[in-house]
mmCIF file of C-alpha atoms and ligand atoms in Angstrom:
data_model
loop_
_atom_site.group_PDB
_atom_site.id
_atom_site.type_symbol
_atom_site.label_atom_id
_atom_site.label_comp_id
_atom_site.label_asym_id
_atom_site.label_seq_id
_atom_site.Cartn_x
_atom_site.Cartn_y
_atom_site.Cartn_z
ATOM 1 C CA UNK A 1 17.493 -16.559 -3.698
ATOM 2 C CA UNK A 2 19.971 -18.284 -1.709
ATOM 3 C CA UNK A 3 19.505 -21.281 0.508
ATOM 4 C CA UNK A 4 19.746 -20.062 4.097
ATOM 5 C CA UNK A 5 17.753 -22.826 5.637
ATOM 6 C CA UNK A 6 19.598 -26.545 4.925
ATOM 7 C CA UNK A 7 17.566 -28.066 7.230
ATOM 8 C CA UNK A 8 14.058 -27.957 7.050
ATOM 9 C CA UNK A 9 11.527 -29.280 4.765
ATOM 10 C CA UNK A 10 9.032 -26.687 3.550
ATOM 11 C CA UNK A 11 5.424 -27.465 3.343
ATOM 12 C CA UNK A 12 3.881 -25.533 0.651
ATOM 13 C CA UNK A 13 -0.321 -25.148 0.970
ATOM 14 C CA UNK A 14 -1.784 -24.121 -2.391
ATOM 15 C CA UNK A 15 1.033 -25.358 -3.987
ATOM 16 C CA UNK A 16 -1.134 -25.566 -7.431
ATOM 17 C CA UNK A 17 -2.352 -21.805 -6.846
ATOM 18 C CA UNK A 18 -1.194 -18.650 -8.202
ATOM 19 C CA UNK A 19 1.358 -17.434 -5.096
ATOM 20 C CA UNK A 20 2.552 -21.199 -3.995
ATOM 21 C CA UNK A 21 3.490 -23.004 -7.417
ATOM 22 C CA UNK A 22 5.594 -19.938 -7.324
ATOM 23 C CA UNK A 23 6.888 -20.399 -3.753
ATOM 24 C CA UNK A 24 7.624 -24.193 -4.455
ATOM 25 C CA UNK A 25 9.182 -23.196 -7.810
ATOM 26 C CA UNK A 26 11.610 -20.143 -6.310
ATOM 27 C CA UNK A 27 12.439 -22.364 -2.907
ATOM 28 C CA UNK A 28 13.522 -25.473 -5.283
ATOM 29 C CA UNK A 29 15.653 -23.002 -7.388
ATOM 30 C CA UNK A 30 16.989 -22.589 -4.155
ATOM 31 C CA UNK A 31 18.004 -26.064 -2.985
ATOM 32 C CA UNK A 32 15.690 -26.043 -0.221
ATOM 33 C CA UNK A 33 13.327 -29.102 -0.009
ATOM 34 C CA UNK A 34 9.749 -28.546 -0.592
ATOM 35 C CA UNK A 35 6.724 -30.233 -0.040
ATOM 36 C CA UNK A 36 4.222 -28.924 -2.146
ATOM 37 C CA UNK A 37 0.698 -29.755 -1.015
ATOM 38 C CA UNK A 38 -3.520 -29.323 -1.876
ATOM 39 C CA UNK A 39 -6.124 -31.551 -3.106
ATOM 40 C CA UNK A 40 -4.616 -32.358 -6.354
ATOM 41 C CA UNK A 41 -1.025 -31.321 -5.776
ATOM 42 C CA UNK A 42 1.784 -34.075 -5.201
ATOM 43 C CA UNK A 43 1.165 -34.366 -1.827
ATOM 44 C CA UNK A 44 -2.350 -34.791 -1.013
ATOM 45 C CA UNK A 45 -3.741 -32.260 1.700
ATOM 46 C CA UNK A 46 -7.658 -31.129 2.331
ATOM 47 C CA UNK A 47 -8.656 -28.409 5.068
ATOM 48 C CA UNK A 48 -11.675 -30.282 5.316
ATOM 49 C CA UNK A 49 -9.761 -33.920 6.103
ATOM 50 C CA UNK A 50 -7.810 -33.169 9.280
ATOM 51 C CA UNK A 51 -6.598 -36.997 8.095
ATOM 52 C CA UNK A 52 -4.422 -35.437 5.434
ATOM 53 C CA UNK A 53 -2.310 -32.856 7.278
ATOM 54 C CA UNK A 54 0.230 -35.318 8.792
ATOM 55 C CA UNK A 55 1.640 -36.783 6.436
ATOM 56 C CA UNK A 56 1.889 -33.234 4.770
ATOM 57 C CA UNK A 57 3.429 -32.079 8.404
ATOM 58 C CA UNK A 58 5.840 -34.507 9.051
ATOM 59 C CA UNK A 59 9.669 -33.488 9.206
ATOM 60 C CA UNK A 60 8.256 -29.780 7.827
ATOM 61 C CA UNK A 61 10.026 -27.058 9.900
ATOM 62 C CA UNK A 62 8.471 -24.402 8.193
ATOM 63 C CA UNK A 63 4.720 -23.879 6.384
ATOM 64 C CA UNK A 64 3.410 -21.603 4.019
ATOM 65 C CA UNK A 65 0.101 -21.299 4.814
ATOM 66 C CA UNK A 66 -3.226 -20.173 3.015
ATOM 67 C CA UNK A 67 -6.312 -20.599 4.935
ATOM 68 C CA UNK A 68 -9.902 -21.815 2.636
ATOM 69 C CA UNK A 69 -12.149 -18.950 2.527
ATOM 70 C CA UNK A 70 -14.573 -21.733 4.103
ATOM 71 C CA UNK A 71 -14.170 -23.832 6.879
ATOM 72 C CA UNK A 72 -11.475 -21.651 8.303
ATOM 73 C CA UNK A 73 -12.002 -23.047 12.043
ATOM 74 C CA UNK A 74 -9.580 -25.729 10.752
ATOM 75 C CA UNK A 75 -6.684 -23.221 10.686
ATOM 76 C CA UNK A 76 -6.180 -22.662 14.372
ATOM 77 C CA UNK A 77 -6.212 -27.024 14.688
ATOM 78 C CA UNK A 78 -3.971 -27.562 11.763
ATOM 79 C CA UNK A 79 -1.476 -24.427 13.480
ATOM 80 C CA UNK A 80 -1.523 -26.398 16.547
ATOM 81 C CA UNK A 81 -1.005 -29.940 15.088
ATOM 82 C CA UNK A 82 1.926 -28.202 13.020
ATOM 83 C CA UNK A 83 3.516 -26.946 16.440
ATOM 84 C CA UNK A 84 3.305 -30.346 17.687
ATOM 85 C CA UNK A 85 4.931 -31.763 14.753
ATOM 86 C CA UNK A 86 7.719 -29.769 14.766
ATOM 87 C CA UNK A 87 7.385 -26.614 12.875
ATOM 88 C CA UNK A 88 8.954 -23.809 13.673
ATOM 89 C CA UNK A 89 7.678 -21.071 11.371
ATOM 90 C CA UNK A 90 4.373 -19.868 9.642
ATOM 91 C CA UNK A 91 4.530 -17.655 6.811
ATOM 92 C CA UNK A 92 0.629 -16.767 6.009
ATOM 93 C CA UNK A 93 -0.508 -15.356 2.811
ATOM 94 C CA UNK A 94 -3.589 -12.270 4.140
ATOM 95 C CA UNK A 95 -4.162 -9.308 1.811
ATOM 96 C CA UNK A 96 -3.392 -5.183 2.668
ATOM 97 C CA UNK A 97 -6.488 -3.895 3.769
ATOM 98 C CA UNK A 98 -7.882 -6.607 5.756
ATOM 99 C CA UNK A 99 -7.740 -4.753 8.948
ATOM 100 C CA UNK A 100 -10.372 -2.743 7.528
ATOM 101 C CA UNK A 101 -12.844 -5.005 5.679
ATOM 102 C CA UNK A 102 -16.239 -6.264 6.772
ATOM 103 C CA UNK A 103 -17.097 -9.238 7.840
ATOM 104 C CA UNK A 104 -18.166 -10.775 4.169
ATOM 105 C CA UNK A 105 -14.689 -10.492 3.358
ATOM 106 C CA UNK A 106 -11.312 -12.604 4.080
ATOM 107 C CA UNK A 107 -12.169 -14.512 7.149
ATOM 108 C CA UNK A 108 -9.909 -17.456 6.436
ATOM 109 C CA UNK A 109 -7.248 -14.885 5.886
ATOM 110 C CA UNK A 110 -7.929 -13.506 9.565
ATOM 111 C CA UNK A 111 -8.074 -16.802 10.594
ATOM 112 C CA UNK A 112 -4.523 -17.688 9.391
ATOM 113 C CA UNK A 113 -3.161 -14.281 10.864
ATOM 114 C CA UNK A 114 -4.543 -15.040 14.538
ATOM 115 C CA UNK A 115 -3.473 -18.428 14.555
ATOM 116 C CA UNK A 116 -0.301 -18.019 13.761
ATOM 117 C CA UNK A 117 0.564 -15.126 15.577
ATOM 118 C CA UNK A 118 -0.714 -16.975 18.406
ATOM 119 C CA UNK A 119 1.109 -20.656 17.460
ATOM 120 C CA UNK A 120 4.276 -19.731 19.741
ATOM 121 C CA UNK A 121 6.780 -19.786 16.776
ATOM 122 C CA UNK A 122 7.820 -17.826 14.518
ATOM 123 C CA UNK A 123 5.356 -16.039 12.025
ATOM 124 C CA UNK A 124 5.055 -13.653 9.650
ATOM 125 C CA UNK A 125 2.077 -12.458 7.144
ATOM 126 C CA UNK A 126 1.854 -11.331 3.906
ATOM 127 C CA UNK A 127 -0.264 -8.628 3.027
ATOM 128 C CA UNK A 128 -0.647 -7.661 -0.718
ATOM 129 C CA UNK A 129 -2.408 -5.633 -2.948
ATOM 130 C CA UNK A 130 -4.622 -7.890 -6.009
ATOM 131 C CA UNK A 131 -2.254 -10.034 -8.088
ATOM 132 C CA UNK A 132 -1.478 -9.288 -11.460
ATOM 133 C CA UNK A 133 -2.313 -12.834 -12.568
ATOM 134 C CA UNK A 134 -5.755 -12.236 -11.676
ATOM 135 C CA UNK A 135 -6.534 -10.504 -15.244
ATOM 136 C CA UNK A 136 -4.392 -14.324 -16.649
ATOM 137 C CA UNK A 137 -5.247 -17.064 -14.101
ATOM 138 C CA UNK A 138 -8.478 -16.316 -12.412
ATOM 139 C CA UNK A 139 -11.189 -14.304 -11.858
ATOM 140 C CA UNK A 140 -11.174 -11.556 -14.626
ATOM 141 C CA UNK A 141 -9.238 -13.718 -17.337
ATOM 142 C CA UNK A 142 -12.798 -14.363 -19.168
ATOM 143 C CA UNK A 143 -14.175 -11.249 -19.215
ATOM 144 C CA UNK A 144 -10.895 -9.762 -20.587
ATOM 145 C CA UNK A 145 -11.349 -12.627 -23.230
ATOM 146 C CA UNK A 146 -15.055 -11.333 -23.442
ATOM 147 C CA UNK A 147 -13.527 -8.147 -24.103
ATOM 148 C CA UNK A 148 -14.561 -6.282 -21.530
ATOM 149 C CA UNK A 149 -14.595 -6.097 -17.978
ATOM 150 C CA UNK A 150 -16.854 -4.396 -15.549
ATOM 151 C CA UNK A 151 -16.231 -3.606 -11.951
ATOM 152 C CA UNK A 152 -17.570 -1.120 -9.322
ATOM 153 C CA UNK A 153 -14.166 0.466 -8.440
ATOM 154 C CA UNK A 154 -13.926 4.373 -9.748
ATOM 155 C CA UNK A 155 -10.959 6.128 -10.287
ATOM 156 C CA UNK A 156 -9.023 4.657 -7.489
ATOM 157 C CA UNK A 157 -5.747 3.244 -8.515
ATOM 158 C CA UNK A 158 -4.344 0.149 -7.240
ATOM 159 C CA UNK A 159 -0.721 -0.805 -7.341
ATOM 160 C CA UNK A 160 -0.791 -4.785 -8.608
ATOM 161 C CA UNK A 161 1.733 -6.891 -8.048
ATOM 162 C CA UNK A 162 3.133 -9.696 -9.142
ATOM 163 C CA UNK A 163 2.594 -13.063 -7.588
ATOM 164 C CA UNK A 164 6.025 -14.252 -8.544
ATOM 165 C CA UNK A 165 7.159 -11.170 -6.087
ATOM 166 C CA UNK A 166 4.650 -12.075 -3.542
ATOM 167 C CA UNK A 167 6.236 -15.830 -4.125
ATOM 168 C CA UNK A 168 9.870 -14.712 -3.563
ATOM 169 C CA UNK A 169 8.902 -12.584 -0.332
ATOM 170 C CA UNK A 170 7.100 -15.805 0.982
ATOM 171 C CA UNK A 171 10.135 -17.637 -0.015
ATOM 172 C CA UNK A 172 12.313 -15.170 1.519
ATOM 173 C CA UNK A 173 10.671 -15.195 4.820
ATOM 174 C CA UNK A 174 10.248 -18.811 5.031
ATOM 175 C CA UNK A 175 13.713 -19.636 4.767
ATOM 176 C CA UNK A 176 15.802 -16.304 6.484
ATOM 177 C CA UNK A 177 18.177 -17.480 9.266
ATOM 178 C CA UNK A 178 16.213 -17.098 13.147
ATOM 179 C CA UNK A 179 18.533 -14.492 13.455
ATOM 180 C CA UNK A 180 17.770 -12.353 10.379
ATOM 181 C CA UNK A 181 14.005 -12.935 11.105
ATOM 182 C CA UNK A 182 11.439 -10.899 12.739
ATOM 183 C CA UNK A 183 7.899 -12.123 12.880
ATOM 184 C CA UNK A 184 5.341 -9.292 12.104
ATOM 185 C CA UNK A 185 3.151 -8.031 8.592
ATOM 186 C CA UNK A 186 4.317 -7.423 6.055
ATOM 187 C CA UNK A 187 2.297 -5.215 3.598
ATOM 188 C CA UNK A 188 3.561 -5.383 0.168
ATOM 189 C CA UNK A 189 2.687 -3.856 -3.637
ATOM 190 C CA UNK A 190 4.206 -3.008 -6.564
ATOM 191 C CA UNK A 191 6.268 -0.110 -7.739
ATOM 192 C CA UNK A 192 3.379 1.773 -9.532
ATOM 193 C CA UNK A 193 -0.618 2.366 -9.200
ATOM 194 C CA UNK A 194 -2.831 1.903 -11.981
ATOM 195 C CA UNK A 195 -6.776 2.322 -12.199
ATOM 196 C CA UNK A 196 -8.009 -0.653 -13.681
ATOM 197 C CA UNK A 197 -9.297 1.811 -16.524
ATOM 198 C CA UNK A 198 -5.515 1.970 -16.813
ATOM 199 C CA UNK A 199 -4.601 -1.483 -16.330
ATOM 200 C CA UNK A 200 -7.242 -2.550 -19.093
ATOM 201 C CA UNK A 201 -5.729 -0.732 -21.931
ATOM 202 C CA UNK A 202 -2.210 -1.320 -20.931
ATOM 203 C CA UNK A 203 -3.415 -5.329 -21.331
ATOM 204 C CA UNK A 204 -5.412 -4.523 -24.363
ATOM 205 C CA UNK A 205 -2.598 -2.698 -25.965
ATOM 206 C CA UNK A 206 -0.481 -5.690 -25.320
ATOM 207 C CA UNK A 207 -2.862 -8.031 -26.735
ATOM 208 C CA UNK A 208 -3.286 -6.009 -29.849
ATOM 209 C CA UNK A 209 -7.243 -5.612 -29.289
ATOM 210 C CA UNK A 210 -9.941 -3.527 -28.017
ATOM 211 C CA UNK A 211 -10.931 -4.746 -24.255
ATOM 212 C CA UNK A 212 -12.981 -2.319 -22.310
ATOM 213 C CA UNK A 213 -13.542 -1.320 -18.980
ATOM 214 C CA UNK A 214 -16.936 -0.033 -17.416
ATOM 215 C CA UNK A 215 -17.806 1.257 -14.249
ATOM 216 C CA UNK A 216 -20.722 -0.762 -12.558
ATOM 217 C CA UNK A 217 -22.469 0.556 -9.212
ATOM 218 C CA UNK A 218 -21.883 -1.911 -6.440
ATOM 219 C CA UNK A 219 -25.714 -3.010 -6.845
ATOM 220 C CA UNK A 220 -25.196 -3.645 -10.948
ATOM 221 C CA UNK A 221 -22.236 -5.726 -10.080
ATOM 222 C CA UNK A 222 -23.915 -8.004 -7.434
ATOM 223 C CA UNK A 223 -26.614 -8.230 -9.508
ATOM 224 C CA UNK A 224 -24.029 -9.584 -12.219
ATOM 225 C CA UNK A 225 -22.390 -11.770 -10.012
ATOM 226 C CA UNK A 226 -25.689 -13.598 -9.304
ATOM 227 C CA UNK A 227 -26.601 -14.076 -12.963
ATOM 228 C CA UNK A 228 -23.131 -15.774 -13.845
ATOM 229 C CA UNK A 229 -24.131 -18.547 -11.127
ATOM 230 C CA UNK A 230 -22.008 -17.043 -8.089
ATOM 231 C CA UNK A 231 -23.406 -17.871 -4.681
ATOM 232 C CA UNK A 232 -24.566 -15.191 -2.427
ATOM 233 C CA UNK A 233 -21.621 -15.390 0.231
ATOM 234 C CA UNK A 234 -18.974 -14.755 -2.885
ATOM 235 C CA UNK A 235 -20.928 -11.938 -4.464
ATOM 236 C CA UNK A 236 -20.815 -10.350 -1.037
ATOM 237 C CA UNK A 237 -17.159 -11.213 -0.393
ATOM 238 C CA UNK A 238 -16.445 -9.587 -3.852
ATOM 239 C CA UNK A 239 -18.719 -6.635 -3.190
ATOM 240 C CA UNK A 240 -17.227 -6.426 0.211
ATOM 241 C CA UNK A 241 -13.439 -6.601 -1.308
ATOM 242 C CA UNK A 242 -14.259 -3.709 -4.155
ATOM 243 C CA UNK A 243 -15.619 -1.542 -1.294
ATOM 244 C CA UNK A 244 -12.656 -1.439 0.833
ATOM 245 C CA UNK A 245 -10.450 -0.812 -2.918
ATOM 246 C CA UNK A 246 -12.899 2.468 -3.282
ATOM 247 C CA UNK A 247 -11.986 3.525 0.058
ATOM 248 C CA UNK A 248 -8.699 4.070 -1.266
ATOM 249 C CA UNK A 249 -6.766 2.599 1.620
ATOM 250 C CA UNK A 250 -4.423 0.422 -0.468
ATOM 251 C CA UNK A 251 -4.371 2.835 -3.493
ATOM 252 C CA UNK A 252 -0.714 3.565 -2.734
ATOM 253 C CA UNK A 253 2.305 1.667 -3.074
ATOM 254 C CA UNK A 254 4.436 0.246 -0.270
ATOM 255 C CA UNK A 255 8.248 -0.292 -0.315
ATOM 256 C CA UNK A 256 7.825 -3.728 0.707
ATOM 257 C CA UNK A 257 8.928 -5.767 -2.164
ATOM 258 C CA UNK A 258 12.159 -3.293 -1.831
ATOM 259 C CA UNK A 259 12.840 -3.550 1.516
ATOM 260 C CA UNK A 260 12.322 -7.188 1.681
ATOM 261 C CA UNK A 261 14.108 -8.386 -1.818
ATOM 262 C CA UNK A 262 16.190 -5.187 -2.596
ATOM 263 C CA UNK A 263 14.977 -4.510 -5.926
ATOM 264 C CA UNK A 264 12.382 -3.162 -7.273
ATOM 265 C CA UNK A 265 8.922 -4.998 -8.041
ATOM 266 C CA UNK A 266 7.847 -6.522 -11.668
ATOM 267 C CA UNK A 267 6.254 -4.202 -13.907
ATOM 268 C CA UNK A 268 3.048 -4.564 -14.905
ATOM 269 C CA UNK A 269 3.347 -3.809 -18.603
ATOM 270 C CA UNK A 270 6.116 -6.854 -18.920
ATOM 271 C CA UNK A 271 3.603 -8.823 -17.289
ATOM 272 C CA UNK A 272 0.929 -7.654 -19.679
ATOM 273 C CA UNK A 273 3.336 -8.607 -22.573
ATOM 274 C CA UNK A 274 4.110 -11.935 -21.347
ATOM 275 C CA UNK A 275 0.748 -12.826 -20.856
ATOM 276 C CA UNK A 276 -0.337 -11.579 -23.605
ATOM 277 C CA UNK A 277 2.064 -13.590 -26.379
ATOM 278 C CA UNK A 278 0.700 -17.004 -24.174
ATOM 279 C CA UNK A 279 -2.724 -16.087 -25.899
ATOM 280 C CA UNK A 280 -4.295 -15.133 -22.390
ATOM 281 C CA UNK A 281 -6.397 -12.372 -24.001
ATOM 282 C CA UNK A 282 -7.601 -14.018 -27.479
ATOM 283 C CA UNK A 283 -11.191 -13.714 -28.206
ATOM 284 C CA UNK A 284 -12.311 -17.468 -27.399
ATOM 285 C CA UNK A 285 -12.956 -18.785 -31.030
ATOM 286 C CA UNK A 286 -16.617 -18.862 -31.796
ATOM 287 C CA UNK A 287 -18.230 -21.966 -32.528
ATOM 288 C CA UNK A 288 -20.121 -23.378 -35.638
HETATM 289 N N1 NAP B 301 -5.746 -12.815 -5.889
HETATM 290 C C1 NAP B 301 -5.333 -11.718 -5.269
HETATM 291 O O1 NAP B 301 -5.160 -10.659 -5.869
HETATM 292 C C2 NAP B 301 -5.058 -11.771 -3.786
HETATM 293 C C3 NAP B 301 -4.528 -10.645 -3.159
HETATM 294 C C4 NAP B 301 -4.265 -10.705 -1.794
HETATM 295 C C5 NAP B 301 -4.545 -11.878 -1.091
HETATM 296 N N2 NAP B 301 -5.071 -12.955 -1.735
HETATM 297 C C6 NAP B 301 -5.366 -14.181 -0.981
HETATM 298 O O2 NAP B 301 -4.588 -15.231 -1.513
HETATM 299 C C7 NAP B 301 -5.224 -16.475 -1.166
HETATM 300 C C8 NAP B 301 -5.219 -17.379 -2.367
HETATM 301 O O3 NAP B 301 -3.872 -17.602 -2.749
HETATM 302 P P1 NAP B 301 -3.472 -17.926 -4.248
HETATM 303 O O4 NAP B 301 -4.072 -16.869 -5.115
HETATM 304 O O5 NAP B 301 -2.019 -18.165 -4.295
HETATM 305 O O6 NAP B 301 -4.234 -19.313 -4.485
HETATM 306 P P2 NAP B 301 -5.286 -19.678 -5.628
HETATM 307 O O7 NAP B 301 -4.665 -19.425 -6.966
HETATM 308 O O8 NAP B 301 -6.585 -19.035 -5.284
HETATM 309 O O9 NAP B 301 -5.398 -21.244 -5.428
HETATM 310 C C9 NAP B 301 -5.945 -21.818 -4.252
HETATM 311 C C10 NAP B 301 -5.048 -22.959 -3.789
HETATM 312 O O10 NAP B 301 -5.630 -23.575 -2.632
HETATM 313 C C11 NAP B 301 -5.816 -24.968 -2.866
HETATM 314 N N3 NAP B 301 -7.040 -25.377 -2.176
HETATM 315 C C12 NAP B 301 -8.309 -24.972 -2.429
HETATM 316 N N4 NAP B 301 -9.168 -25.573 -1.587
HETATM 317 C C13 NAP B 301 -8.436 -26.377 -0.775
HETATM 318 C C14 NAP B 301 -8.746 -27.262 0.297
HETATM 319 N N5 NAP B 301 -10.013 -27.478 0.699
HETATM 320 N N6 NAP B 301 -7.745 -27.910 0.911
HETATM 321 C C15 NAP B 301 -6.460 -27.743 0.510
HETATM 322 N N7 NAP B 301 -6.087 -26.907 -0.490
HETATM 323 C C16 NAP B 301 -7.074 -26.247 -1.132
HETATM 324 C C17 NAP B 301 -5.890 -25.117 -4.377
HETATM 325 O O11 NAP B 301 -5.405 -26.351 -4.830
HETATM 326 P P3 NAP B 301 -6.296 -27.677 -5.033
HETATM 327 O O12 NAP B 301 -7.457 -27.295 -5.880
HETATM 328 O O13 NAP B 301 -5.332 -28.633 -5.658
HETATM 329 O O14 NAP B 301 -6.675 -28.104 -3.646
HETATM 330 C C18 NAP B 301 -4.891 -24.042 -4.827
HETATM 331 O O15 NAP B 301 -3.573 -24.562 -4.770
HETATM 332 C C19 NAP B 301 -6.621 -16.131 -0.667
HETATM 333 O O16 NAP B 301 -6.609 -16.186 0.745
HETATM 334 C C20 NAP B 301 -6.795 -14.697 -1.140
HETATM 335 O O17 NAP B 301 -7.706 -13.996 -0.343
HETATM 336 C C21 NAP B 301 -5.319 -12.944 -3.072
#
């Protein structure tokens, strides 16, 4: 990516998550300056301490933004303090689909996509499918460990994508000349659906193991939520997400990465490989 914007300091939010490290990473390959900012990132900033964002704001002229799924009612404030401060454009992180999920699901998102489409400057939103680096970084990475993962999801494929794709679209929005830029959505996925039946054995292949993948009812899998110690408002969220995925309404690829980066997107069995030689999907050692 080349440096098109010289003059602006980019505020990173979840700068330690899975999408911004990579946004602060790509835009510093770049040349551009970055402030990368959360709770424990290197600069300090808290949705829920309104005393924080300033010093996170000041001399930024463009923010990547990703709202908290709680406490969202600070992202319409913190838009308007950025405006004030100077910033000129909002690039949020959402998720495809959110148009059509209940309201258990991905409020902070919406929150992020109202406010800035309402902030006055420039904006656009990001709208992917799930992240590869869930099965690595997050929420399924145990379970694969475990050996087996169980969701309530069918047949229905989903094309996963990369977050160092969704990173470099960010980046590439953030930092596009005014005159190149366009504020809208942008939904993007990768290149290829996969069930997660699919998706399982591709990782399990790669990890040179068995890992399996079972079907759960919707009820089962709330029901396991709540045993592992999840609250009631993320069982539902996660309920709410897997019900809009068995719609099938973002079972099929967009040419967004393509259109946007003019390539194609990652693939997921590289990503599987990588992963896998980091030890992501060893059996945790057992012990004595
Ligand atoms: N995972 C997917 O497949 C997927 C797909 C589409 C959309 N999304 C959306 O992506 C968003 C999450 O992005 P991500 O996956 O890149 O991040 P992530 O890996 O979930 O990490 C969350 C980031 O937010 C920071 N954070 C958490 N609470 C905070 C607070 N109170 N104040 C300031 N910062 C806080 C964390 O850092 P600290 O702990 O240091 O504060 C971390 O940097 C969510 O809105 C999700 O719905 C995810």
């Amino acid at each position: 990516m080349q440096n098109t914007n010289p003059d602006g300091t980019v505020l990173v939010l979840g700068a330690t998550g899975k999408t911004g490290r990579r946004v602060v990473r790509t835009l510093r390959a770049a040349g551009v300056t970055v402030r990368a900012a959360s709770r424990s990132g290197e600069v300090r900033f808290d949705w829920t301490e309104p005393a924080t964002w300033d010093g996170a704001l000041a001399g930024a002229s463009a923010v990547y933004l990703i709202a908290p799924d709680e406490g969202y009612d600070a992202v319409p404030r913190f838009v308007d303090r950025a405006v004030a401060a100077g910033v000129r454009r909002f690039v949020a992180l959402s998720g495809r689909g959110i148009e059509h999920v209940g309201e258990d699901f991905g409020r902070g998102m919406i929150a992020a996509e109202e406010a800035v489409r309402a902030s006055g400057a420039e904006w656009a939103v990001v709208r992917p499918n799930n992240f590869f680096q869930n099965f690595d970084e997050d929420l399924w990475r145990q379970s694969l460990r475990d050996g087996r993962l169980a969701l309530p999801i069918g047949d229905v494929p989903e094309p996963f994508i990369d977050a160092g794709d969704v990173a470099e679209v960010a980046a590439t929005l953030l930092t596009r000349p005014a005159a190149e830029h366009a504020d809208g959505v942008y939904e993007i996925s990768g290149a290829r659906a996969l069930t997660f039946h699919e998706a399982v054995a591709v990782m399990a292949r790669a990890a040179g193991r068995e890992i399996e993948f079972v079907e759960l009812t919707p009820e089962e899998y709330h029901a396991g939520l709540l045993a592992a110690g999840f609250p009631e408002p993320a069982a539902k969220a996660l309920g709410a997400l897997f019900t809009l995925h068995r719609t099938g309404r973002t079972a099929t690829p967009v040419p967004g990465v393509q259109d946007l980066l003019g390539r194609e997107p990652s693939d997921f069995a590289a990503y599987a490989e990588r992963a896998a030689a980091t030890g992501a999907w060893e059996r945790d050692a057992v012990r004595p």
